[in-house]
Amino acid sequence: MSPTPPVRRLRLGLPRRVFSQVLLMQVAIAAGVAVLATGLFLAPLSDQLDDQAMRRALAIARTTAEIPQVAEDLQRTPPTVDGPVQRQAERIRKASGAEYVVVMDTEGVRWSHPDPDQVGGHVSTDPGPALAGHDVMQIDTGTLGRSARGKVPLRDSDGRIIGAVSVGIEYDSVRERLIHAIPGLLAYAGGALAVGALAAWLISRRVQRQTRDLAFSDISALLAEREAMLHGIKEGVVALDRAGRVRLLNDEAQRLLGIGEESVGRTPDEALGEGRTADVLAGRVAGTDLLTVRGQRVLVANRMPTDDGGAVATLRDRTELEELGRELDSTRGLIDALRAQDHEHANRMHTLLGLLELEMYDDAVEFVGEVVGDHRVTAEQVTEKIHDPLLAALLVGKATVAAERGVALWVSDDTRLPDRLVDPQGLVTVVGNLVDNALDAVAATRHARVEVQLRADGRTAVLSVCDTGPGVPPEQRELIFTEGWSTKKPPAHGKRGIGLSLVRRLAERQGGSVAVDEADGGGARFTVVLPEALAAPDLEPALTAGLHDTAEEESR
C-alpha cells in the first residue's frame, strides 16, 4: 500500500507578502476609523435630538402661556371638554404637531388634554417646579407614554402664577429621526471607507513595487545576508545618500579609510578632509579603478550611482600589490643590469685571457685591480657618508642600475647621515621613489647625472635629489604630487602616479614637507624635510634595543 499523503492543514494568519499585509492592515485601520467615527457621531446625536425635542416642547409651552386669552379662560371657566381652554389647546397642538398641550391650574387639575376623558383630572407628573415659576425640560413617561416635555408657569395679567402649561413631543418621533439618520450616516462612512481602501490599495501597490513583492521574512533574510556580506568581504564599501552624506560603512572601509561609525551622516569632505579620496567618493572625479592614497595605503576606488540618487563606492587595498609591482620593476631592472654585467664580465674575461696568453702579466694584474677597485670605491664612498645599512645598500644597488642605464648616480660630498634613523623603511621608500623618478627623467639624455644629498640637522633629515633632465614646469609642481597623475606610460603591472604621492604622505606623516624646484644648471630638484627623523644621540641605545625586541617578537 502506498503511504498516506500528509493532510494539509489550513493555516490561518497574516499573509506573507508585504503588499498583502500592508493592504490588510490599512483596510482594517480605515474600517476601524470609520466605525469609530460613526459611533462617535451617533452617540451625541441621540442626546442632540432629545434636547431639540425638549426645547421645541418648551417653546410651544411658552408660546401657549403668552396668550392672554388662555389665562383669562382658565380663571373664568370650568374645566370642560368643550370649554374654551380645551379648544385653544387642541388648536395649538394640531398646529404645532405636539403630542399634547395640557393647561392646568395651581392644583394640578387639567383644563385641556388630547384625551377628553382626562380633562378635569389631575396630572400624572409633578407640576411643582413649573408652578413655582421655573421652566422645566425633561424626558418623562405619562398617561400617553414616554415623551419629551416642556413645562412653564401660566401667569395672569398681573404676573401672578395661576397655573402651568405642559407640552409633550412624542418620543417615538425622536427615535425615528435618529433611525432615519443612520442610513445616511452609514452611507457617508461607507464612502469614506471605500476611499480609504482605494488609497490603501494604491499605497500597497507602491510598497509592492518598492519591495519587489517580497515577504517580510525575505526582507529580514536579505538584511541579515547584507550585514554578513558587508562585514565579511575584504573590500571596503561606502554608501552615500542623494545628499552626498555617508549612510553606510563596512568594517573594511573603516579600516582602509581610518574612520569610524561617527562618520555616518557626514559628507566625505567632513569625514576625510579635503583631498583626492574625498573627491573620488563624492563623485567629483570620474572614471574606473581610480587610484588614491589614504595614509600609507594605496587604494583603488570605483563609484556606482544608485536608483535613489545616491551612490556606492568600493575600495580595494592596492598597497601590497603596488609594492610587489615596484619590487617587480626593480627585479626586472636588476635582471637587465645583471644581464648587461654578464656580457661585460664576458668581455673582461676575454680581455684578461688575451693578456694572459700574450704573457702581459703586469697589464693583466693592473686590469683586474681597476675593475675590482671601481666597485669597491663606489660602495666605500656610500657607506662612508651614509651609516644606515638599508639606505646605503639601496644607493649602492641604484648606482649599479644607473651605471647600466648610462646614468651617473652621485652621492654628494656634503652627505652625512648617522645611523640614528627612527623609520629607516620610510626613508628608503622616499629615496627609492625619488631616485627612480630621476633615473626615468634623465634616461636617453646626454651626460645624464643624478645627485643625491642626505644630511642631518639635529634630529631633522634633509634629502635632496637633483637630475639633469628636462625639469618640472612651474604650473605642474603641485600637480605631480596628486594621486594617479603621471606623464609616464603605465607599467605592465598597473598604473603610475603613486610614487610622489607616497613621498608626500610619508613626509607629511612625520610633520615634514616635500617640494620641487629647478636645479642648478637645469633639471629638477626634489627636497624633502623630515623633522624628528633621527633619534637623539642619548636615545640611540634604547632605540636599538627597542628595534631588537620588536624583531624578536615578530620572529616568534
Coordinates of C-alpha atoms in Angstrom, one line a residue:
M1 CA 0.0 0.0 0.0
S2 CA 1.2 3.5 -0.8
P3 CA 1.8 5.7 2.2
T4 CA -1.0 8.0 3.0
P5 CA -0.1 11.6 1.9
P6 CA 0.1 14.0 4.8
V7 CA -3.0 16.1 5.4
R8 CA -2.5 19.7 4.6
R9 CA -3.8 21.9 7.4
L10 CA -5.3 25.2 6.7
R11 CA -3.1 27.9 8.1
L12 CA -4.8 31.0 9.4
G13 CA -2.9 34.2 10.0
L14 CA -1.4 37.2 8.2
P15 CA -0.4 36.7 4.6
R16 CA 3.4 36.5 3.9
R17 CA 3.7 39.2 1.3
V18 CA 4.4 42.8 2.4
F19 CA 1.9 44.1 -0.2
S20 CA -0.9 41.9 1.3
Q21 CA -0.1 42.7 4.9
V22 CA 0.1 46.4 4.3
L23 CA -3.2 46.4 2.4
L24 CA -4.9 44.3 5.0
M25 CA -3.7 46.4 7.9
Q26 CA -4.6 49.7 6.2
V27 CA -8.1 48.5 5.3
A28 CA -8.5 47.3 8.9
I29 CA -7.4 50.7 10.1
A30 CA -9.7 52.5 7.7
A31 CA -12.7 50.3 8.7
G32 CA -11.9 50.8 12.4
V33 CA -11.7 54.6 11.9
A34 CA -15.0 54.6 10.0
V35 CA -16.7 52.6 12.7
L36 CA -15.3 54.7 15.5
A37 CA -16.2 57.9 13.7
T38 CA -19.8 56.7 13.1
G39 CA -20.1 55.6 16.8
L40 CA -18.7 59.0 18.0
F41 CA -21.2 60.8 15.7
L42 CA -24.2 58.6 16.7
A43 CA -23.6 58.8 20.5
P44 CA -24.1 62.6 20.8
L45 CA -26.8 62.6 18.0
S46 CA -29.4 60.9 20.2
D47 CA -28.8 63.4 23.0
Q48 CA -28.9 66.3 20.5
L49 CA -32.3 65.0 19.2
D50 CA -33.7 64.7 22.7
D51 CA -32.5 68.2 23.5
Q52 CA -34.1 69.6 20.4
A53 CA -37.4 67.9 21.1
M54 CA -37.4 69.2 24.7
R55 CA -36.6 72.7 23.6
R56 CA -39.3 72.5 20.9
A57 CA -41.8 71.4 23.6
L58 CA -40.7 74.2 25.9
A59 CA -41.0 76.8 23.1
I60 CA -44.6 75.6 22.4
A61 CA -45.4 75.8 26.1
R62 CA -44.1 79.3 26.3
T63 CA -46.0 80.4 23.3
T64 CA -49.2 79.0 24.7
A65 CA -48.6 80.6 28.1
E66 CA -48.0 84.0 26.5
I67 CA -51.6 84.0 25.0
P68 CA -53.7 86.3 27.4
Q69 CA -56.9 84.6 26.4
V70 CA -55.7 81.2 27.8
A71 CA -55.1 82.8 31.3
E72 CA -58.5 84.6 31.2
D73 CA -60.4 81.5 30.2
L74 CA -58.6 79.4 32.9
Q75 CA -59.9 81.9 35.5
R76 CA -63.5 82.4 34.4
T77 CA -64.5 78.9 33.0
P78 CA -64.6 75.5 34.5
P79 CA -62.5 72.5 33.1
T80 CA -64.9 71.0 30.5
V81 CA -64.3 69.0 27.3
D82 CA -65.9 71.7 25.1
G83 CA -64.5 74.7 27.1
P84 CA -62.5 77.5 25.5
V85 CA -59.2 76.3 27.1
Q86 CA -59.6 72.8 25.6
R87 CA -60.4 74.2 22.2
Q88 CA -57.5 76.7 22.3
A89 CA -55.1 74.0 23.5
E90 CA -56.2 71.5 20.8
R91 CA -55.8 74.1 18.1
I92 CA -52.2 74.8 19.2
R93 CA -51.4 71.0 19.5
K94 CA -52.6 70.3 16.0
A95 CA -50.9 73.3 14.5
S96 CA -47.5 72.6 16.2
G97 CA -47.6 68.7 15.8
A98 CA -47.1 68.2 19.6
E99 CA -48.4 65.0 21.2
Y100 CA -50.3 67.0 23.8
V101 CA -50.8 70.6 25.2
V102 CA -52.1 70.5 28.8
V103 CA -53.2 73.6 30.6
M104 CA -53.5 73.1 34.4
D105 CA -54.4 75.2 37.4
T106 CA -52.4 75.6 40.6
E107 CA -53.9 72.4 42.0
G108 CA -52.7 70.3 39.0
V109 CA -56.2 69.9 37.5
R110 CA -56.2 69.6 33.7
W111 CA -58.2 72.2 31.7
S112 CA -57.1 70.5 28.4
H113 CA -55.9 67.2 27.2
P114 CA -55.9 65.2 23.8
D115 CA -58.0 62.6 25.6
P116 CA -61.2 64.3 26.6
D117 CA -61.7 61.8 29.4
Q118 CA -58.6 63.2 31.1
V119 CA -60.0 66.8 31.3
G120 CA -60.8 67.7 34.9
G121 CA -58.4 65.1 36.3
H122 CA -55.1 65.6 38.0
V123 CA -51.8 65.5 36.0
S124 CA -49.7 62.3 36.3
T125 CA -46.4 64.1 36.9
D126 CA -45.3 66.6 39.5
P127 CA -46.2 70.2 38.3
G128 CA -44.4 71.7 41.4
P129 CA -41.3 73.2 39.6
A130 CA -43.5 74.9 36.9
L131 CA -46.0 76.2 39.5
A132 CA -43.0 77.5 41.4
G133 CA -42.1 79.7 38.5
H134 CA -39.4 77.5 36.8
D135 CA -39.2 76.3 33.2
V136 CA -38.8 72.5 33.0
M137 CA -37.4 70.3 30.2
Q138 CA -37.4 66.6 30.7
I139 CA -37.9 63.1 29.1
D140 CA -40.6 61.5 31.2
T141 CA -43.4 58.9 31.0
G142 CA -47.1 60.0 31.5
T143 CA -50.5 58.8 30.5
L144 CA -49.7 59.0 26.8
G145 CA -46.4 57.2 27.2
R146 CA -42.8 58.4 27.0
S147 CA -42.3 61.9 25.6
A148 CA -40.1 65.0 25.6
R149 CA -41.7 67.6 27.8
G150 CA -41.6 71.3 28.4
K151 CA -43.4 73.0 31.3
V152 CA -43.7 76.7 32.0
P153 CA -45.8 78.7 34.6
L154 CA -49.0 80.4 33.4
R155 CA -49.4 84.0 34.7
D156 CA -52.4 86.4 34.7
S157 CA -52.2 90.0 33.6
D158 CA -50.8 91.0 37.0
G159 CA -48.0 88.4 36.7
R160 CA -49.3 86.0 39.3
I161 CA -49.0 82.3 38.7
I162 CA -52.4 80.9 38.1
G163 CA -51.4 77.5 36.6
A164 CA -48.9 75.9 34.2
V165 CA -48.7 74.8 30.6
S166 CA -47.2 71.4 29.8
V167 CA -46.4 70.4 26.2
G168 CA -45.1 66.9 25.1
I169 CA -43.4 65.7 21.9
E170 CA -43.8 62.1 21.1
Y171 CA -40.6 60.3 21.9
D172 CA -41.1 57.8 19.0
S173 CA -40.7 60.6 16.5
V174 CA -37.4 61.5 18.1
R175 CA -36.3 57.9 17.7
E176 CA -37.5 57.8 14.2
R177 CA -35.4 60.8 13.3
L178 CA -32.4 59.0 14.8
I179 CA -33.1 55.9 12.9
H180 CA -33.6 57.8 9.6
A181 CA -30.2 59.5 10.1
I182 CA -28.4 56.2 10.4
P183 CA -28.6 55.1 6.7
G184 CA -27.2 58.4 5.5
L185 CA -24.5 58.3 8.1
L186 CA -23.6 54.7 7.2
A187 CA -23.5 55.8 3.5
Y188 CA -21.0 58.5 4.3
A189 CA -19.0 56.1 6.4
G190 CA -19.1 53.5 3.6
G191 CA -17.9 56.1 1.1
A192 CA -15.1 57.2 3.4
L193 CA -14.2 53.5 3.9
A194 CA -14.1 52.9 0.1
V195 CA -11.9 56.0 -0.4
G196 CA -9.6 54.7 2.4
A197 CA -9.5 51.2 0.9
L198 CA -8.6 52.7 -2.5
A199 CA -5.8 54.8 -1.0
A200 CA -4.6 51.8 0.9
W201 CA -4.5 49.7 -2.3
L202 CA -2.6 52.4 -4.1
I203 CA -0.1 52.7 -1.3
S204 CA 0.3 49.0 -1.0
R205 CA 0.9 48.7 -4.8
R206 CA 3.7 51.3 -4.4
V207 CA 5.1 49.3 -1.4
Q208 CA 4.8 46.1 -3.6
R209 CA 6.9 47.7 -6.4
Q210 CA 9.5 49.1 -4.0
T211 CA 9.8 45.8 -2.1
R212 CA 9.6 43.7 -5.3
D213 CA 6.7 41.7 -3.8
L214 CA 8.9 40.2 -1.1
A215 CA 7.7 38.7 2.2
F216 CA 8.8 40.2 5.5
S217 CA 10.8 37.1 6.2
D218 CA 12.6 37.5 2.8
I219 CA 13.4 41.1 3.6
S220 CA 14.7 40.1 7.1
A221 CA 16.8 37.4 5.5
L222 CA 18.2 39.8 2.9
L223 CA 19.1 42.3 5.6
A224 CA 20.9 39.6 7.5
E225 CA 22.7 38.5 4.4
R226 CA 23.6 42.1 3.6
E227 CA 25.1 42.6 7.0
A228 CA 27.1 39.4 6.8
M229 CA 28.3 40.2 3.3
L230 CA 29.2 43.8 4.1
H231 CA 31.2 42.9 7.2
G232 CA 32.7 39.7 5.7
I233 CA 34.0 40.9 2.3
K234 CA 37.6 42.1 2.0
E235 CA 36.6 45.2 0.0
G236 CA 35.6 48.5 1.6
V237 CA 32.1 49.6 0.9
V238 CA 30.9 53.2 1.3
A239 CA 27.2 54.0 0.6
L240 CA 26.1 57.6 0.2
D241 CA 22.6 59.1 0.0
R242 CA 21.3 61.6 -2.5
A243 CA 22.6 64.5 -0.4
G244 CA 26.1 63.1 -0.6
R245 CA 26.2 62.0 3.1
V246 CA 27.7 58.7 4.2
R247 CA 24.9 56.3 5.2
L248 CA 26.8 53.0 5.4
L249 CA 30.4 51.9 6.1
N250 CA 31.5 48.3 6.4
D251 CA 34.4 47.2 8.6
E252 CA 36.9 47.1 5.8
A253 CA 36.1 50.6 4.7
Q254 CA 36.6 51.9 8.2
R255 CA 40.0 50.2 8.3
L256 CA 41.2 51.4 4.9
L257 CA 40.0 55.0 5.5
G258 CA 40.9 55.2 9.1
I259 CA 37.4 56.5 10.2
G260 CA 34.7 55.1 12.4
E261 CA 30.9 55.0 12.7
E262 CA 30.9 58.6 13.7
S263 CA 31.4 59.5 10.0
V264 CA 27.9 58.2 9.1
G265 CA 25.7 61.1 8.3
R266 CA 28.6 63.3 7.3
T267 CA 29.9 64.2 3.8
P268 CA 33.2 62.7 2.6
D269 CA 34.9 66.1 2.9
E270 CA 33.7 66.3 6.6
A271 CA 34.7 62.7 7.4
L272 CA 38.0 62.5 5.5
G273 CA 39.1 66.1 4.9
E274 CA 39.8 67.7 1.5
G275 CA 41.8 65.5 -0.9
R276 CA 41.5 63.1 -3.7
T277 CA 39.9 60.3 -1.6
A278 CA 37.0 62.6 -0.7
D279 CA 36.8 63.8 -4.3
V280 CA 36.6 60.2 -5.6
L281 CA 33.9 59.2 -3.0
A282 CA 31.9 62.4 -3.7
G283 CA 31.9 61.7 -7.4
R284 CA 33.9 64.8 -8.3
V285 CA 36.5 62.6 -10.1
A286 CA 35.0 60.3 -12.7
G287 CA 36.4 57.0 -14.0
T288 CA 37.0 53.4 -13.1
D289 CA 39.7 51.9 -10.9
L290 CA 40.7 55.3 -9.6
L291 CA 43.9 55.4 -7.6
T292 CA 44.0 57.3 -4.3
V293 CA 46.3 57.3 -1.3
R294 CA 44.9 57.3 2.3
G295 CA 47.6 57.5 4.9
Q296 CA 50.1 54.8 3.9
R297 CA 47.6 52.9 1.8
V298 CA 47.2 52.9 -1.9
L299 CA 43.5 52.3 -2.7
V300 CA 41.6 51.6 -5.9
A301 CA 38.2 53.1 -5.9
N302 CA 35.1 52.5 -8.0
R303 CA 31.9 54.5 -7.7
M304 CA 28.5 53.5 -9.0
P305 CA 25.3 55.6 -8.7
T306 CA 22.1 54.1 -7.3
D307 CA 18.5 54.5 -8.4
D308 CA 17.6 56.7 -5.4
G309 CA 20.2 59.3 -6.3
G310 CA 22.9 58.1 -4.0
A311 CA 26.0 56.1 -4.8
V312 CA 28.0 53.1 -3.6
A313 CA 31.8 53.2 -3.7
T314 CA 34.1 50.2 -3.3
L315 CA 37.6 50.4 -2.1
R316 CA 40.4 47.8 -2.6
D317 CA 43.7 47.9 -0.9
R318 CA 46.4 48.0 -3.5
T319 CA 49.3 48.8 -1.2
E320 CA 50.8 45.3 -1.2
L321 CA 50.2 44.9 -4.9
E322 CA 51.9 48.3 -5.6
E323 CA 54.8 47.3 -3.5
L324 CA 55.1 44.0 -5.3
G325 CA 54.8 45.8 -8.6
R326 CA 57.6 48.1 -7.6
E327 CA 59.7 45.1 -6.5
L328 CA 59.0 43.5 -9.8
D329 CA 60.1 46.6 -11.6
S330 CA 63.3 46.7 -9.5
T331 CA 63.8 43.0 -10.1
R332 CA 63.5 43.4 -13.8
G333 CA 65.9 46.3 -13.7
L334 CA 68.4 44.2 -11.7
I335 CA 67.9 41.4 -14.1
D336 CA 68.7 43.7 -17.0
A337 CA 71.7 45.0 -15.1
L338 CA 72.9 41.5 -14.4
R339 CA 72.4 40.5 -18.0
A340 CA 74.5 43.6 -19.1
Q341 CA 77.1 42.8 -16.4
D342 CA 77.2 39.2 -17.7
H343 CA 78.1 40.5 -21.1
E344 CA 80.5 43.0 -19.7
H345 CA 82.0 40.3 -17.5
A346 CA 82.5 38.0 -20.5
N347 CA 84.2 40.8 -22.4
R348 CA 86.5 41.4 -19.4
M349 CA 87.3 37.8 -19.1
H350 CA 88.2 37.6 -22.8
T351 CA 90.4 40.7 -22.3
L352 CA 92.0 39.1 -19.3
L353 CA 92.5 35.8 -21.2
G354 CA 94.1 37.6 -24.1
L355 CA 96.5 39.5 -21.8
L356 CA 97.5 36.2 -20.1
E357 CA 98.0 34.4 -23.4
L358 CA 100.2 37.3 -24.6
E359 CA 102.1 36.9 -21.3
M360 CA 101.4 40.5 -20.4
Y361 CA 101.1 39.6 -16.7
D362 CA 101.6 43.1 -15.3
D363 CA 98.9 44.5 -17.6
A364 CA 96.6 41.7 -16.5
V365 CA 97.1 42.5 -12.8
E366 CA 96.5 46.2 -13.4
F367 CA 93.3 45.5 -15.4
V368 CA 91.9 43.2 -12.6
G369 CA 92.8 45.8 -10.0
E370 CA 90.9 48.6 -11.9
V371 CA 87.8 46.5 -12.4
V372 CA 87.6 45.4 -8.7
G373 CA 88.6 48.8 -7.4
D374 CA 85.8 50.7 -9.2
H375 CA 83.1 48.7 -7.4
R376 CA 84.8 48.8 -4.1
V377 CA 85.3 52.6 -4.3
T378 CA 81.6 53.1 -5.1
A379 CA 80.5 51.0 -2.1
E380 CA 83.0 52.6 0.2
Q381 CA 82.0 56.1 -0.9
V382 CA 78.4 55.4 0.0
T383 CA 79.0 53.7 3.4
E384 CA 81.4 56.4 4.5
K385 CA 78.7 59.1 4.1
I386 CA 75.6 57.1 4.9
H387 CA 75.8 54.9 8.0
D388 CA 72.4 53.4 7.9
P389 CA 72.8 49.9 6.2
L390 CA 69.4 49.8 4.5
L391 CA 69.8 53.2 2.9
A392 CA 73.4 52.6 1.9
A393 CA 72.6 49.2 0.3
L394 CA 69.8 50.9 -1.6
L395 CA 72.0 53.6 -3.1
V396 CA 74.7 51.1 -4.0
G397 CA 72.2 49.0 -5.9
K398 CA 70.7 52.1 -7.5
A399 CA 74.2 53.1 -8.6
T400 CA 74.7 49.8 -10.3
V401 CA 71.4 50.1 -12.1
A402 CA 72.1 53.7 -13.0
A403 CA 75.5 52.8 -14.5
E404 CA 74.0 50.1 -16.7
R405 CA 71.5 52.7 -17.9
G406 CA 74.2 55.1 -18.7
V407 CA 73.4 57.4 -15.8
A408 CA 75.9 58.7 -13.3
L409 CA 74.5 58.4 -9.8
W410 CA 76.5 60.5 -7.5
V411 CA 76.3 60.9 -3.7
S412 CA 77.1 64.5 -2.8
D413 CA 80.2 65.2 -0.8
D414 CA 78.1 67.1 1.7
T415 CA 76.2 63.9 2.5
R416 CA 76.5 62.9 6.2
L417 CA 73.8 60.7 7.7
P418 CA 74.3 58.9 11.0
D419 CA 72.8 55.5 11.9
R420 CA 70.1 57.0 14.1
L421 CA 67.0 56.8 11.8
V422 CA 63.7 56.4 13.5
D423 CA 62.0 55.0 10.4
P424 CA 64.6 53.6 8.0
Q425 CA 62.0 51.8 5.9
G426 CA 60.1 55.1 5.3
L427 CA 63.2 57.0 4.3
V428 CA 64.2 54.1 2.0
T429 CA 60.8 54.4 0.3
V430 CA 61.2 58.2 -0.1
V431 CA 64.8 57.9 -1.5
G432 CA 63.9 54.9 -3.8
N433 CA 60.9 56.7 -5.3
L434 CA 62.8 60.0 -5.9
V435 CA 65.9 58.2 -7.4
D436 CA 63.7 56.1 -9.7
N437 CA 61.8 59.2 -10.9
A438 CA 65.2 60.9 -11.5
L439 CA 66.6 58.0 -13.4
D440 CA 63.5 57.9 -15.6
A441 CA 63.7 61.7 -16.2
V442 CA 67.3 61.6 -17.4
A443 CA 67.0 58.4 -19.4
A444 CA 68.1 58.7 -23.1
T445 CA 69.7 62.2 -22.4
R446 CA 73.4 63.1 -22.9
H447 CA 75.6 63.4 -19.9
A448 CA 72.8 62.1 -17.7
R449 CA 73.5 62.6 -14.0
V450 CA 71.6 62.2 -10.7
E451 CA 72.9 63.6 -7.5
V452 CA 71.7 62.5 -4.0
Q453 CA 72.4 64.5 -0.9
L454 CA 71.4 63.4 2.6
R455 CA 72.3 65.4 5.7
A456 CA 71.3 65.6 9.3
D457 CA 70.4 68.9 11.0
G458 CA 70.0 67.9 14.6
R459 CA 67.1 65.4 14.6
T460 CA 65.9 66.6 11.1
A461 CA 66.9 64.7 8.0
V462 CA 67.1 66.7 4.8
L463 CA 67.1 64.9 1.4
S464 CA 67.8 66.4 -2.0
V465 CA 67.7 64.6 -5.3
C466 CA 68.8 66.6 -8.4
D467 CA 68.9 65.4 -12.0
T468 CA 69.9 66.8 -15.4
G469 CA 66.5 66.0 -17.0
P470 CA 64.0 68.4 -18.6
G471 CA 62.8 69.6 -15.2
V472 CA 59.2 70.2 -14.0
P473 CA 57.2 73.2 -15.3
P474 CA 56.1 75.6 -12.6
E475 CA 52.4 75.0 -13.3
Q476 CA 52.9 71.3 -12.7
R477 CA 54.9 71.4 -9.5
E478 CA 51.9 70.8 -7.3
L479 CA 50.1 68.6 -9.7
I480 CA 52.8 65.9 -9.8
F481 CA 52.1 65.0 -6.1
T482 CA 48.4 64.2 -6.9
E483 CA 47.5 60.5 -6.8
G484 CA 47.1 59.0 -10.2
W485 CA 48.8 61.8 -12.1
S486 CA 51.8 60.9 -14.3
T487 CA 53.3 61.7 -17.7
K488 CA 54.9 58.2 -18.0
K489 CA 53.5 55.2 -19.7
P490 CA 51.9 52.8 -17.1
P491 CA 54.0 49.7 -16.4
A492 CA 52.7 46.2 -17.1
H493 CA 51.6 45.5 -13.5
G494 CA 49.4 48.5 -13.1
K495 CA 49.2 52.3 -13.0
R496 CA 51.6 55.2 -12.3
G497 CA 51.1 58.3 -10.3
I498 CA 51.7 56.8 -6.8
G499 CA 55.4 57.3 -6.0
L500 CA 55.4 61.0 -5.5
S501 CA 52.1 60.9 -3.7
L502 CA 53.5 58.4 -1.3
V503 CA 56.6 60.5 -0.8
R504 CA 54.4 63.5 0.2
R505 CA 52.2 61.4 2.5
L506 CA 55.3 59.9 4.3
A507 CA 56.8 63.3 4.7
E508 CA 53.6 64.9 6.0
R509 CA 53.0 62.0 8.4
Q510 CA 56.3 62.9 10.1
G511 CA 55.4 66.6 10.1
G512 CA 57.7 67.3 7.1
S513 CA 57.3 68.6 3.6
V514 CA 58.4 67.9 0.0
A515 CA 58.9 70.4 -2.7
V516 CA 60.3 70.6 -6.2
D517 CA 62.1 73.4 -8.0
E518 CA 64.7 73.9 -10.7
A519 CA 68.2 72.5 -10.1
D520 CA 71.4 74.4 -10.8
G521 CA 72.1 74.0 -14.5
G522 CA 68.6 72.9 -15.3
G523 CA 66.7 69.7 -14.4
A524 CA 64.6 69.1 -11.3
R525 CA 65.5 69.2 -7.6
F526 CA 63.3 67.5 -5.1
T527 CA 63.8 68.5 -1.4
V528 CA 62.3 66.5 1.4
V529 CA 62.5 67.8 5.0
L530 CA 61.7 65.2 7.8
P531 CA 61.7 66.7 11.3
E532 CA 62.5 64.2 14.1
A533 CA 63.5 61.6 11.6
L534 CA 66.6 60.8 13.7
A535 CA 66.7 59.7 17.3
A536 CA 68.5 61.9 19.8
P537 CA 72.1 60.6 20.4
D538 CA 71.3 59.6 24.0
L539 CA 68.3 57.6 22.8
E540 CA 70.2 55.6 20.2
P541 CA 70.9 52.6 22.5
A542 CA 67.3 52.5 23.7
L543 CA 66.0 52.7 20.0
T544 CA 68.4 49.9 19.0
A545 CA 67.2 47.7 21.9
G546 CA 63.5 48.5 21.0
L547 CA 64.0 47.6 17.4
H548 CA 65.8 44.4 18.5
D549 CA 62.9 43.4 20.8
T550 CA 60.4 44.1 18.1
A551 CA 62.3 41.9 15.7
E552 CA 62.4 39.1 18.2
E553 CA 58.6 39.4 18.8
E554 CA 57.9 39.3 15.1
S555 CA 60.2 36.2 14.7
R556 CA 58.2 34.4 17.4

